[in-house]
Short mmCIF file of C-alpha atoms in Angstrom, two decimals:
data_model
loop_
_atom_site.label_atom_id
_atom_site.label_comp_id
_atom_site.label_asym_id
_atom_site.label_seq_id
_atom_site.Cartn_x
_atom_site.Cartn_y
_atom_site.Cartn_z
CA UNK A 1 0.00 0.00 0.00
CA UNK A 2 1.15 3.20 -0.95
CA UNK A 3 0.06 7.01 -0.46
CA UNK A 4 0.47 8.61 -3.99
CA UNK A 5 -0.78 12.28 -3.03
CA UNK A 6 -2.47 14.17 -0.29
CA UNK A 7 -4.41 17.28 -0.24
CA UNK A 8 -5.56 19.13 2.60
CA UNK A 9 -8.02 21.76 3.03
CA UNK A 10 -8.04 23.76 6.78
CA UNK A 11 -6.57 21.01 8.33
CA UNK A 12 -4.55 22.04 11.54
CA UNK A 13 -1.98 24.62 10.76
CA UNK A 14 -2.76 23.94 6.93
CA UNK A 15 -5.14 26.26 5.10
CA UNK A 16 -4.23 24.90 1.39
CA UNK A 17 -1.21 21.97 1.20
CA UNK A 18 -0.53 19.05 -1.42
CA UNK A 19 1.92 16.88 -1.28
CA UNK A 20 3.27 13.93 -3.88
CA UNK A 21 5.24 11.40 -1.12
CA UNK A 22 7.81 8.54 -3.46
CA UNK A 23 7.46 4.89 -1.98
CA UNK A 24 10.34 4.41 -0.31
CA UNK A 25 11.24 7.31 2.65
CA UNK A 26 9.66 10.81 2.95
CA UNK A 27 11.64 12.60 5.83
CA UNK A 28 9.84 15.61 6.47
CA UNK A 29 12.23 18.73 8.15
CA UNK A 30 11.15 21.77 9.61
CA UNK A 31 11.96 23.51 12.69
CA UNK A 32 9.41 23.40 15.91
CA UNK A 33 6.00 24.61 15.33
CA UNK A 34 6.88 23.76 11.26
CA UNK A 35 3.75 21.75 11.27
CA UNK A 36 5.44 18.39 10.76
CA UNK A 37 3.34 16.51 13.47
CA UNK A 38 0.38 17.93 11.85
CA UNK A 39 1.50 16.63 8.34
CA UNK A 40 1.75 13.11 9.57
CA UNK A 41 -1.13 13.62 11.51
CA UNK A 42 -3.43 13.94 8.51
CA UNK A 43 -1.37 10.73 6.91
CA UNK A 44 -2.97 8.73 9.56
CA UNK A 45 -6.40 10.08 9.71
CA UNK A 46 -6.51 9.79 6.00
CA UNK A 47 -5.73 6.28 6.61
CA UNK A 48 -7.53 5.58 9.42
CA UNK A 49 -10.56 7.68 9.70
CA UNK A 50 -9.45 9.02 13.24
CA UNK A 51 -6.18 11.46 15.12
CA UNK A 52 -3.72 9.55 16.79
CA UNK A 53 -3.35 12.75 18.56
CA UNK A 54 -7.24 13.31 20.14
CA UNK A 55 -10.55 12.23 20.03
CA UNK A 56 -12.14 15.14 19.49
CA UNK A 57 -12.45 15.74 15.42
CA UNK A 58 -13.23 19.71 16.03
CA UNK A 59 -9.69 20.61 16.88
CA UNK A 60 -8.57 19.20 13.63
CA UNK A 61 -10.15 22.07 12.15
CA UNK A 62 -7.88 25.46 10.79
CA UNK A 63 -8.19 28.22 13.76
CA UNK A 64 -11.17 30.75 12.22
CA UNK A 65 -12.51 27.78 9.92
CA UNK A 66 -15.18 25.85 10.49
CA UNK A 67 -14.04 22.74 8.12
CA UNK A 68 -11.39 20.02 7.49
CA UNK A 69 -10.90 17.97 4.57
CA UNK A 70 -8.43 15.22 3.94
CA UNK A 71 -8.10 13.80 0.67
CA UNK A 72 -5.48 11.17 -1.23
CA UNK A 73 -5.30 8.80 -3.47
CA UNK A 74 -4.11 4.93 -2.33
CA UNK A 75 -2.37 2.73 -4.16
CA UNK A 76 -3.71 -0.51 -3.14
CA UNK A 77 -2.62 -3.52 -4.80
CA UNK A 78 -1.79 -1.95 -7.88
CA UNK A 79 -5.72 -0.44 -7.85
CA UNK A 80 -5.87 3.98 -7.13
CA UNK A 81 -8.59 4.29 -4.76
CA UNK A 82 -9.48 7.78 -3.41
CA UNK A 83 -10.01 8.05 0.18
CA UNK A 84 -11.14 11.42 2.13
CA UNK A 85 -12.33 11.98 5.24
CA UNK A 86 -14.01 15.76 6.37
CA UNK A 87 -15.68 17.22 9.43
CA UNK A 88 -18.22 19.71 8.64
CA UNK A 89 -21.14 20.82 10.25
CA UNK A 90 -20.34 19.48 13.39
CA UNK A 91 -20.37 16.04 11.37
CA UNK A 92 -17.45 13.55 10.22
CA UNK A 93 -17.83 11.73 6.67
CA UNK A 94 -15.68 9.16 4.99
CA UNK A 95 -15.28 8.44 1.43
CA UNK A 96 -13.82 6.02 -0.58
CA UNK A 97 -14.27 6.85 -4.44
CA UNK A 98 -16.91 9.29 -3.56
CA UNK A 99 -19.16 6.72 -1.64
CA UNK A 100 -19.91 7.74 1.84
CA UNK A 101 -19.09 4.87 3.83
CA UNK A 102 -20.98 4.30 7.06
CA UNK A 103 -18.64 2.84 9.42
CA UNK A 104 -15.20 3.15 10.40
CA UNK A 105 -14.62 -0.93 10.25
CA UNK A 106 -15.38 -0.78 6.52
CA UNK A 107 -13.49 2.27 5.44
CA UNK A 108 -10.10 0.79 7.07
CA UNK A 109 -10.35 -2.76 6.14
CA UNK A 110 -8.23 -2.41 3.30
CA UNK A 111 -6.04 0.24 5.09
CA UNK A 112 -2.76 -0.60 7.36
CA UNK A 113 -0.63 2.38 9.00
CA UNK A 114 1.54 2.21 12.18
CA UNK A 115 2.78 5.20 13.82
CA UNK A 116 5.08 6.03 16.80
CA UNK A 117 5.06 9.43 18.15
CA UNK A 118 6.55 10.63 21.88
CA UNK A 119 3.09 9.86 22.99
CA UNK A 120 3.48 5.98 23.08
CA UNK A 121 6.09 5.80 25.50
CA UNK A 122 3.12 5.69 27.49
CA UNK A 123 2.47 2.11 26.67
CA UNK A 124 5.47 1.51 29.14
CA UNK A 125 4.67 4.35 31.50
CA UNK A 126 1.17 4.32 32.37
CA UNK A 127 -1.36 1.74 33.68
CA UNK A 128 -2.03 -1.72 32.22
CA UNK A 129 -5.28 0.12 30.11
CA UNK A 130 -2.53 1.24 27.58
CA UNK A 131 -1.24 -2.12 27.23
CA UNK A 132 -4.53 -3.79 27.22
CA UNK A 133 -5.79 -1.38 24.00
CA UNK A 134 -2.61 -1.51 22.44
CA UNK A 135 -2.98 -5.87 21.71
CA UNK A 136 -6.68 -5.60 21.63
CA UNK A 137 -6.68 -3.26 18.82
CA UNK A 138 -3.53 -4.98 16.82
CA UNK A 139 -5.46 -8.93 17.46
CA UNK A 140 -8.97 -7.30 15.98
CA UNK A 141 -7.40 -5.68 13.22
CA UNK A 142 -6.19 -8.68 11.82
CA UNK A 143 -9.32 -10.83 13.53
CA UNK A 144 -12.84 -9.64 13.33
CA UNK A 145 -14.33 -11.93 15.75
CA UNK A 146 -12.02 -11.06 18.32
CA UNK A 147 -12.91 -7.26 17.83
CA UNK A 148 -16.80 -8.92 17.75
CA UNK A 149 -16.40 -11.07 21.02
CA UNK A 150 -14.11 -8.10 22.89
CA UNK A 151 -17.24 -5.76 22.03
CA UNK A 152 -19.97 -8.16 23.43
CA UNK A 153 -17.74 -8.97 26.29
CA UNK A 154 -17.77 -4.91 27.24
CA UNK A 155 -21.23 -4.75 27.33
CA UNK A 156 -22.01 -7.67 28.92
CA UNK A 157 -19.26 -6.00 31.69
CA UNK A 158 -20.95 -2.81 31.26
CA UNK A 159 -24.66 -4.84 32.37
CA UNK A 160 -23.56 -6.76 34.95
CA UNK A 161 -21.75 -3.53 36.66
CA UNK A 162 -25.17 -1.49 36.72
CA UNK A 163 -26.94 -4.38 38.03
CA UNK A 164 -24.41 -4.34 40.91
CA UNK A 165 -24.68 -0.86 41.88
CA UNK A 166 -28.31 -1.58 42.18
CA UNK A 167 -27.60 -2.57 45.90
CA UNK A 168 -30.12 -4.84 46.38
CA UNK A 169 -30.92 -8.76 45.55
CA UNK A 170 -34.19 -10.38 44.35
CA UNK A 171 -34.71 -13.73 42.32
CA UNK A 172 -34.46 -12.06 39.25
CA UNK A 173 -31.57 -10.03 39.66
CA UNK A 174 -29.80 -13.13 40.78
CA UNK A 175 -31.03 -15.80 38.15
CA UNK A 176 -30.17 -12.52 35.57
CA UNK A 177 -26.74 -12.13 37.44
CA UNK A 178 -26.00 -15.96 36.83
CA UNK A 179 -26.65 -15.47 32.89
CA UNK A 180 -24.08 -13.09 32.81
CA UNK A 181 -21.73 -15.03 34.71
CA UNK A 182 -22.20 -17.58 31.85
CA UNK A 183 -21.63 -15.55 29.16
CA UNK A 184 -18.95 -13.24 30.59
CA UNK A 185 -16.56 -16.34 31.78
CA UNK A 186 -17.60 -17.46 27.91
CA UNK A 187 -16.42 -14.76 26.08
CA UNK A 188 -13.49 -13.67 28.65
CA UNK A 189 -12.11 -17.20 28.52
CA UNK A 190 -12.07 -16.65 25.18
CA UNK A 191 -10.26 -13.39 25.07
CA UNK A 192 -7.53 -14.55 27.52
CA UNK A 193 -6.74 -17.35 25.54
CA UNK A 194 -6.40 -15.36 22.40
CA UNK A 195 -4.53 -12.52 24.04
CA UNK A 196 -1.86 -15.29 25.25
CA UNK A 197 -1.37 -16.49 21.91
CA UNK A 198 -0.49 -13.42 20.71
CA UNK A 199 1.73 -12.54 22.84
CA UNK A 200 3.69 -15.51 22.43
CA UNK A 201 3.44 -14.95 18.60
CA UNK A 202 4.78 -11.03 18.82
CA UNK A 203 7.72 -12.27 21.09
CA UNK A 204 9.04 -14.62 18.29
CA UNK A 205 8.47 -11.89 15.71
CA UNK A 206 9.95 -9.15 18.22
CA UNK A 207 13.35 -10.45 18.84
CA UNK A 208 15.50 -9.66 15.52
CA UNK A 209 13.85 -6.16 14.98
CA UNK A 210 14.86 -5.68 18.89
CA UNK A 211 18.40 -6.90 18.39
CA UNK A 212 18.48 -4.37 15.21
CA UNK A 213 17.29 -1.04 16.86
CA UNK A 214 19.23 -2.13 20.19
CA UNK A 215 22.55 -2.74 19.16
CA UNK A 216 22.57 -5.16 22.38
CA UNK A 217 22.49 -8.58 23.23
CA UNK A 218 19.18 -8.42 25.31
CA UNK A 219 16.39 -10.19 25.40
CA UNK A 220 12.84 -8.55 25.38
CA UNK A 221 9.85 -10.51 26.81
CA UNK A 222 6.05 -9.70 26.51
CA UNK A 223 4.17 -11.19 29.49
CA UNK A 224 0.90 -11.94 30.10
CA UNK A 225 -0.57 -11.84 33.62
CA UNK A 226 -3.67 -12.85 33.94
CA UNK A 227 -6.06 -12.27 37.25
CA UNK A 228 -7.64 -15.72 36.36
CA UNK A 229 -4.87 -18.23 37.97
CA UNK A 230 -5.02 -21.62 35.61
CA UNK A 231 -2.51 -23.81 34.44
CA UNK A 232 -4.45 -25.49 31.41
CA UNK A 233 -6.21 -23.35 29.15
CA UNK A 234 -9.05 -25.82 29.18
CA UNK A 235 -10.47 -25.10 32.09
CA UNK A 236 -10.03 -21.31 31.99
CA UNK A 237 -13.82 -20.52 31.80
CA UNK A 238 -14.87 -22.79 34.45
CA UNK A 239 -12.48 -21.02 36.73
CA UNK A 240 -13.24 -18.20 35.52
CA UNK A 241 -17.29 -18.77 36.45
CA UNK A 242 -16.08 -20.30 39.80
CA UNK A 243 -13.88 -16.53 40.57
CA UNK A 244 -17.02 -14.32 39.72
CA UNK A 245 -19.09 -16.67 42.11
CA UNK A 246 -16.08 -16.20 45.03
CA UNK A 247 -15.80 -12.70 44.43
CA UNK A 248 -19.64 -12.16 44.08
CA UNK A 249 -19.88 -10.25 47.31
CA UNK A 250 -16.71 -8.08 47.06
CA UNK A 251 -18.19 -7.45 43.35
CA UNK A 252 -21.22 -6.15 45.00
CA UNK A 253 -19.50 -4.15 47.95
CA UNK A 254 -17.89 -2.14 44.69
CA UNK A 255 -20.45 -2.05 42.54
CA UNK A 256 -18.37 -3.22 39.70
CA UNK A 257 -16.75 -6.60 38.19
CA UNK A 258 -13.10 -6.61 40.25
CA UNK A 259 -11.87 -9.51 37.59
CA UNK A 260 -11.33 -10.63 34.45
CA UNK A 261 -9.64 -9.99 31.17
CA UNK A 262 -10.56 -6.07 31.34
CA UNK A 263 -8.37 -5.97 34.64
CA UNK A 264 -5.09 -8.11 33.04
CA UNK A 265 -1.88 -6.60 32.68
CA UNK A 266 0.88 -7.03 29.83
CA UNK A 267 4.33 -6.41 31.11
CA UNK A 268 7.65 -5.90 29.45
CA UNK A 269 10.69 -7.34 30.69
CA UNK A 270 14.65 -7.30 29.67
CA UNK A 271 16.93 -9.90 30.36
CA UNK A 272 13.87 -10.69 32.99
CA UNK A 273 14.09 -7.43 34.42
CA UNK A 274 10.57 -5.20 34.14
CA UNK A 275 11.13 -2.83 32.23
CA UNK A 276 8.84 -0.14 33.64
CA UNK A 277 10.70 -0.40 36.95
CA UNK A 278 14.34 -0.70 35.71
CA UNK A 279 14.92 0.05 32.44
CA UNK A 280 16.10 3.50 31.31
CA UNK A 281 14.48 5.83 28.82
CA UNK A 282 16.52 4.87 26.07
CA UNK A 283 15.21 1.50 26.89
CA UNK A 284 11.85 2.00 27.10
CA UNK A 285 12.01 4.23 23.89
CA UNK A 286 13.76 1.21 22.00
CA UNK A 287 10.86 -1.72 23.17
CA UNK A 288 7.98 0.86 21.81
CA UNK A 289 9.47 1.65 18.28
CA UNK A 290 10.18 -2.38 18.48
CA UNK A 291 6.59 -3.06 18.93
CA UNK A 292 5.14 -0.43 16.60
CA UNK A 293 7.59 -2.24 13.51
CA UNK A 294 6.71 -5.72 14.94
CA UNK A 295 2.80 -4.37 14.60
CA UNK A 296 4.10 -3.62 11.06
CA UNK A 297 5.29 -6.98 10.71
CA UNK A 298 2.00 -8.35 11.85
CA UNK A 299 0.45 -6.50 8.75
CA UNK A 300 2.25 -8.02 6.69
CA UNK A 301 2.17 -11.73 7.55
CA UNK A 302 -1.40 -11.49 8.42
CA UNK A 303 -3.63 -8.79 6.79
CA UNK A 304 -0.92 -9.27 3.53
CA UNK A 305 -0.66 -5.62 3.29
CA UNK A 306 2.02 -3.39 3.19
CA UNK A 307 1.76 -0.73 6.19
CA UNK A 308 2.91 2.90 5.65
CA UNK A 309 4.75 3.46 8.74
CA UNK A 310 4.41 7.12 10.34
CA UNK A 311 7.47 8.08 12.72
CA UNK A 312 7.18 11.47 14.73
CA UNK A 313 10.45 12.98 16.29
CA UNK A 314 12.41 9.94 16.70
CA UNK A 315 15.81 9.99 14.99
CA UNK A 316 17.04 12.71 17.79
CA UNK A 317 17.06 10.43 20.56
CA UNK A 318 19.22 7.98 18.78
CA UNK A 319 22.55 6.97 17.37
CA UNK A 320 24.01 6.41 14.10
CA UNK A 321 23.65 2.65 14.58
CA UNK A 322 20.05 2.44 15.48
CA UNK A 323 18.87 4.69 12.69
CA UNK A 324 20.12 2.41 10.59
CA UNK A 325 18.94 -0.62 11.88
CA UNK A 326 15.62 1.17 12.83
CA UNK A 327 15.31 2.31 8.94
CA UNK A 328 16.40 -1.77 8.10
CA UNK A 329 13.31 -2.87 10.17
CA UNK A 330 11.14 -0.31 8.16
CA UNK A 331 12.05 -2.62 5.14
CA UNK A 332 9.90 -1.85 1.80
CA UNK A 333 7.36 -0.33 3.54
CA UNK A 334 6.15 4.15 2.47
CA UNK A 335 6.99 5.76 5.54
CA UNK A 336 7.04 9.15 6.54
CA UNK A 337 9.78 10.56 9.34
CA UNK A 338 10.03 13.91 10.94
CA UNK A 339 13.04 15.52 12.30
CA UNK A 340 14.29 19.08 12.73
CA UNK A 341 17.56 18.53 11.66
CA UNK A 342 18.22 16.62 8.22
CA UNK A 343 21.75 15.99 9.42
CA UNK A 344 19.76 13.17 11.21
CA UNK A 345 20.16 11.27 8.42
CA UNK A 346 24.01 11.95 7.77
CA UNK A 347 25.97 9.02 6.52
CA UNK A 348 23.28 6.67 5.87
CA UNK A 349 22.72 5.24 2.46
CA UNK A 350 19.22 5.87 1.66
CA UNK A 351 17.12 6.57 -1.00
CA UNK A 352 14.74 9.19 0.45
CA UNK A 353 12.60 12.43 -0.42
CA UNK A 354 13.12 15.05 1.80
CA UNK A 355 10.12 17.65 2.04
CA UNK A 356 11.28 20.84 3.93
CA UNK A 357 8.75 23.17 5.85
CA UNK A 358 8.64 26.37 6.58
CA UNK A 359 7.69 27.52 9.97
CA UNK A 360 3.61 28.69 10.29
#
């Protein structure tokens, strides 16, 4: 997949912009406040229908306008299609070849990006909820009825919480309390099991992009730690039905559903050291930009599509060596790379296009 032009329209800090991107890489330079984030952040929205920067599709818009509009034309396979995507009137729309397309599942499913900006160091810094979106949003992309079965399992969650805050027990509220016991130590079983296998497939696919970015002889782990204690996957759900039963009246002292797969953590270790606790920013840095190429990877293997790969302000906080093997890991996929400086990229042997911006 490939991104042969983009035109923007009061989009951020652009009022008028087009841009032709080759295949290979498009480092984009400009000093701070350039508008180079903003450039890659329309990439991605293009791509993906949504910011990777808020939720809120309003402050995409131009200050003083009261519209966005995205447009480009994908190379897909060898077929152009034209995506766009535009907020006006309070109101988002997508488009592929001037269809409006109803839902954001449809309008990505032939669409793969991966971007790392300072913002995902988070996925080592903060809480396990980070974590938790990160793998359930890679596993669905490539796997529809997991993204199916996580949805049902939220709102069966979501049910069974109100009817715990209700306070007070009756025969129905129990016999309707028991049904969702059923169904939520059904689908979470489910969801557990599927989480651990992909974890166990990203570290085999992990390891050599690791070594490359690292320059080290470390090894990186990706743990899964379950709240549901088992030791065969078997019988997961019929522990997990037995532990909502145990915990039914600390569940109801709370007012909410204290476990399961929406309370599991995924953990990050080095050499079997955590990585959250001892590993160093460099470290951390290193493991994220690992993950987002091994998500790349993932693409690849499984959705057999190329990903454009989006890279925000990362070549300052590394050396010579890991740019390079950083850009090896990026293999044949379009990407896009912003830096201030384009001596950045000083002795390394690329074949790039270099689009320079002028401060707004």
């Amino acid at each position: 997949m490939k991104l042969k032009n983009l035109r923007l329209r009061n989009f951020r800090s652009y009022e008028e912009f087009y841009f032709e991107p080759k295949r290979g890489i498009n480092i984009i330079v400009g000093k701070n406040a350039s508008g180079k984030t903003n450039l890659l952040e329309s990439i991605y929205t293009l791509l993906k229908g949504k910011s990777f920067r808020t939720n809120r599709d309003r402050e995409l818009i131009n200050f003083s306008k009261d519209f966005f509009e995205i447009k480009g034309e994908l190379d897909i396979d060898s077929l152009l299609v034209d995506y766009e995507v535009s907020f006006k009137n309070n109101k988002k729309e997508l488009k592929i070849n001037d269809n409006k397309i109803k839902n954001l599942s449809q309008y990505t499913q032939d669409t793969a990006v991966v971007v790392f900006s300072p913002k995902d160091l988070e996925l080592i810094k903060s809480g396990p909820s980070k974590r938790r979106e990160f793998i359930d949003e890679l596993i669905s992309s490539v796997n529809m009825i997991y993204g199916f079965n996580l949805k049902r399992y939220e709102k069966l969650l979501s049910d069974r919480n109100l009817l715990l805050k209700k306070k007070y027990k009756t025969y129905d509220n129990d016999l309707l309390m028991d049904v969702y016991d059923i169904r939520l130590s059904s689908l979470g079983s489910y969801i557990i099991s599927e989480r651990n296998r992909w974890i166990e497939y990203l570290n085999k696919e992990i390891e050599e992009i690791f070594y490359l970015i690292a320059n080290r002889d470390e090894k990186l782990r990706l743990r899964y730690r379950s709240n549901i204690k088992y030791e065969n996957p078997n019988e997961i759900e019929k522990i997990y039905y037995n532990e909502l039963k145990k915990n039914a009246k600390r569940d109801n002292f709370f007012g909410q559903t204290l476990i399961g797969p929406h309370r599991d953590e995924i953990v990050f270790y080095i050499d079997d050291k955590e990585l959250k606790q001892f590993g160093s920013q460099g470290q951390q840095r290193t493991v994220v930009l690992a993950l987002k190429l091994t998500e790349a990877k993932v693409y690849r293997k499984q959705k057999k599509l190329e990903p454009i790969i989006i890279l925000d302000d990362v070549f300052s906080e590394l050396d010579n060596f890991r740019r390079k093997g950083l850009l090896k890991s990026i293999g044949n996929s379009q990407s896009f790379l912003s830096t201030t400086d384009e001596l950045d990229f000083y002795n390394i042997k690329i074949e790039k296009n270099i689009k320079k911006l002028k401060s707004k």
